[in-house]
PDB file of C-alpha atoms in Angstrom:
ATOM      1  CA  MET Q   1       3.849 -16.845 -22.687  1.00  0.00           C
ATOM      2  CA  LYS Q   2       7.235 -16.835 -24.410  1.00  0.00           C
ATOM      3  CA  ALA Q   3       5.986 -14.196 -26.845  1.00  0.00           C
ATOM      4  CA  PHE Q   4       4.707 -12.040 -23.963  1.00  0.00           C
ATOM      5  CA  ARG Q   5       7.876 -12.536 -21.939  1.00  0.00           C
ATOM      6  CA  GLY Q   6      10.114 -11.386 -24.763  1.00  0.00           C
ATOM      7  CA  SER Q   7       8.230  -8.351 -26.032  1.00  0.00           C
ATOM      8  CA  GLY Q   8       6.560  -5.082 -25.083  1.00  0.00           C
ATOM      9  CA  PRO Q   9       6.462  -3.652 -21.580  1.00  0.00           C
ATOM     10  CA  HIS Q  10       7.491  -6.942 -19.961  1.00  0.00           C
ATOM     11  CA  ALA Q  11      10.706  -7.137 -21.981  1.00  0.00           C
ATOM     12  CA  ARG Q  12      11.536  -3.505 -21.160  1.00  0.00           C
ATOM     13  CA  ALA Q  13      10.867  -3.942 -17.439  1.00  0.00           C
ATOM     14  CA  MET Q  14      12.695  -7.228 -16.856  1.00  0.00           C
ATOM     15  CA  PRO Q  15      16.246  -5.812 -17.098  1.00  0.00           C
ATOM     16  CA  LYS Q  16      15.292  -3.433 -14.250  1.00  0.00           C
ATOM     17  CA  LEU Q  17      13.831  -6.130 -11.990  1.00  0.00           C
ATOM     18  CA  GLU Q  18      17.021  -6.599  -9.971  1.00  0.00           C
ATOM     19  CA  GLU Q  19      17.058  -2.936  -8.904  1.00  0.00           C
ATOM     20  CA  TRP Q  20      13.295  -2.291  -8.744  1.00  0.00           C
ATOM     21  CA  CYS Q  21      12.155  -5.330  -6.777  1.00  0.00           C
ATOM     22  CA  ASP Q  22      12.894  -6.737  -3.352  1.00  0.00           C
ATOM     23  CA  GLU Q  23      10.932  -9.930  -4.093  1.00  0.00           C
ATOM     24  CA  ALA Q  24      10.615 -11.838  -7.356  1.00  0.00           C
ATOM     25  CA  ALA Q  25      10.112 -15.454  -8.349  1.00  0.00           C
ATOM     26  CA  TYR Q  26       9.161 -17.458 -11.400  1.00  0.00           C
ATOM     27  CA  ALA Q  27       8.303 -21.008 -12.359  1.00  0.00           C
ATOM     28  CA  HIS Q  28       8.458 -22.913 -15.609  1.00  0.00           C
ATOM     29  CA  TRP Q  29       5.195 -24.488 -16.662  1.00  0.00           C
ATOM     30  CA  ILE Q  30       4.383 -27.019 -19.330  1.00  0.00           C
ATOM     31  CA  ALA Q  31       0.628 -27.146 -19.687  1.00  0.00           C
ATOM     32  CA  ALA Q  32      -1.109 -30.457 -20.260  1.00  0.00           C
ATOM     33  CA  ASN Q  33      -3.698 -28.706 -22.440  1.00  0.00           C
ATOM     34  CA  ASP Q  34      -4.631 -25.249 -23.728  1.00  0.00           C
ATOM     35  CA  SER Q  35      -6.502 -24.174 -20.610  1.00  0.00           C
ATOM     36  CA  ILE Q  36      -5.170 -21.402 -18.406  1.00  0.00           C
ATOM     37  CA  PRO Q  37      -4.702 -22.561 -14.814  1.00  0.00           C
ATOM     38  CA  GLU Q  38      -6.714 -20.984 -12.009  1.00  0.00           C
ATOM     39  CA  TRP Q  39      -4.785 -18.698  -9.631  1.00  0.00           C
ATOM     40  CA  PRO Q  40      -4.702 -21.214  -6.720  1.00  0.00           C
ATOM     41  CA  GLU Q  41      -3.164 -23.866  -9.000  1.00  0.00           C
ATOM     42  CA  ALA Q  42      -0.559 -21.422 -10.321  1.00  0.00           C
ATOM     43  CA  TYR Q  43       0.260 -20.355  -6.746  1.00  0.00           C
ATOM     44  CA  GLU Q  44       0.784 -23.966  -5.650  1.00  0.00           C
ATOM     45  CA  HIS Q  45       3.056 -24.504  -8.656  1.00  0.00           C
ATOM     46  CA  LEU Q  46       5.093 -21.426  -7.704  1.00  0.00           C
ATOM     47  CA  LEU Q  47       5.468 -22.762  -4.160  1.00  0.00           C
ATOM     48  CA  SER Q  48       6.586 -26.201  -5.281  1.00  0.00           C
ATOM     49  CA  GLU Q  49       8.606 -25.380  -8.417  1.00  0.00           C
ATOM     50  CA  GLY Q  50       9.347 -21.664  -8.129  1.00  0.00           C
ATOM     51  CA  ARG Q  51      12.826 -20.212  -8.380  1.00  0.00           C
ATOM     52  CA  LEU Q  52      13.923 -16.943  -6.856  1.00  0.00           C
ATOM     53  CA  SER Q  53      14.960 -14.183  -9.201  1.00  0.00           C
ATOM     54  CA  ARG Q  54      18.081 -12.217  -8.413  1.00  0.00           C
ATOM     55  CA  VAL Q  55      17.274  -8.943  -6.636  1.00  0.00           C
ATOM     56  CA  ALA Q  56      19.750  -6.360  -5.316  1.00  0.00           C
ATOM     57  CA  ARG Q  57      18.101  -5.882  -1.911  1.00  0.00           C
ATOM     58  CA  PRO Q  58      16.049  -9.002  -1.080  1.00  0.00           C
ATOM     59  CA  SER Q  59      13.392  -8.785   1.624  1.00  0.00           C
ATOM     60  CA  LYS Q  60      13.212 -11.360   4.409  1.00  0.00           C
ATOM     61  CA  ASP Q  61      10.134 -12.858   2.715  1.00  0.00           C
ATOM     62  CA  HIS Q  62      12.086 -13.254  -0.536  1.00  0.00           C
ATOM     63  CA  GLU Q  63      14.930 -15.063   1.207  1.00  0.00           C
ATOM     64  CA  SER Q  64      12.433 -17.254   3.108  1.00  0.00           C
ATOM     65  CA  ARG Q  65      10.398 -17.972  -0.030  1.00  0.00           C
ATOM     66  CA  LEU Q  66       7.223 -16.625   1.619  1.00  0.00           C
ATOM     67  CA  PHE Q  67       5.144 -15.898  -1.455  1.00  0.00           C
ATOM     68  CA  PRO Q  68       1.879 -14.097  -0.687  1.00  0.00           C
ATOM     69  CA  LYS Q  69      -1.284 -15.821  -1.849  1.00  0.00           C
ATOM     70  CA  PRO Q  70      -2.949 -14.214  -4.870  1.00  0.00           C
ATOM     71  CA  ARG Q  71      -5.777 -11.776  -4.180  1.00  0.00           C
ATOM     72  CA  LEU Q  72      -8.870 -13.327  -5.661  1.00  0.00           C
ATOM     73  CA  GLN Q  73     -11.248 -10.508  -4.774  1.00  0.00           C
ATOM     74  CA  PRO Q  74     -11.325  -7.470  -7.059  1.00  0.00           C
ATOM     75  CA  LEU Q  75      -9.950  -4.220  -5.682  1.00  0.00           C
ATOM     76  CA  ILE Q  76     -12.406  -2.107  -7.664  1.00  0.00           C
ATOM     77  CA  GLY Q  77     -14.654  -0.031  -5.443  1.00  0.00           C
ATOM     78  CA  GLN Q  78     -12.572  -0.379  -2.297  1.00  0.00           C
ATOM     79  CA  ASN Q  79     -11.585   2.711  -0.340  1.00  0.00           C
ATOM     80  CA  PHE Q  80      -7.796   3.091  -0.483  1.00  0.00           C
ATOM     81  CA  ARG Q  81      -7.497   6.375   1.437  1.00  0.00           C
ATOM     82  CA  ARG Q  82      -5.354   6.220   4.522  1.00  0.00           C
ATOM     83  CA  SER Q  83      -7.163   6.833   7.796  1.00  0.00           C
ATOM     84  CA  GLY Q  84      -7.119  10.455   8.884  1.00  0.00           C
ATOM     85  CA  ILE Q  85      -7.309  11.809   5.326  1.00  0.00           C
ATOM     86  CA  SER Q  86     -10.640  13.297   4.404  1.00  0.00           C
ATOM     87  CA  GLY Q  87     -12.146  13.084   0.949  1.00  0.00           C
ATOM     88  CA  LYS Q  88     -12.722  16.869   0.893  1.00  0.00           C
ATOM     89  CA  SER Q  89     -10.426  19.079  -1.123  1.00  0.00           C
ATOM     90  CA  ALA Q  90      -8.417  21.821   0.558  1.00  0.00           C
ATOM     91  CA  ALA Q  91     -10.009  24.581  -1.582  1.00  0.00           C
TER      92      ALA Q  91
END
């Protein structure tokens, strides 16, 4: 994780977090073994040990530490069109 955190797209995006985000949090984690935790376990760790990142315009949820639960269902195949917009082109 340290290698990921300090390189590539993550390293380029992190300096912009304060301006780009209205909610951000992180937690330190020392794994007992080499396994990657399941999302529910990571979420519980964020709730209990998480720290708020500094953001320029925090939302009410950020200030209240209301972290949304992770989505465990894939988004692939879902219809994301807003209601009232047809799938037909305006040709």
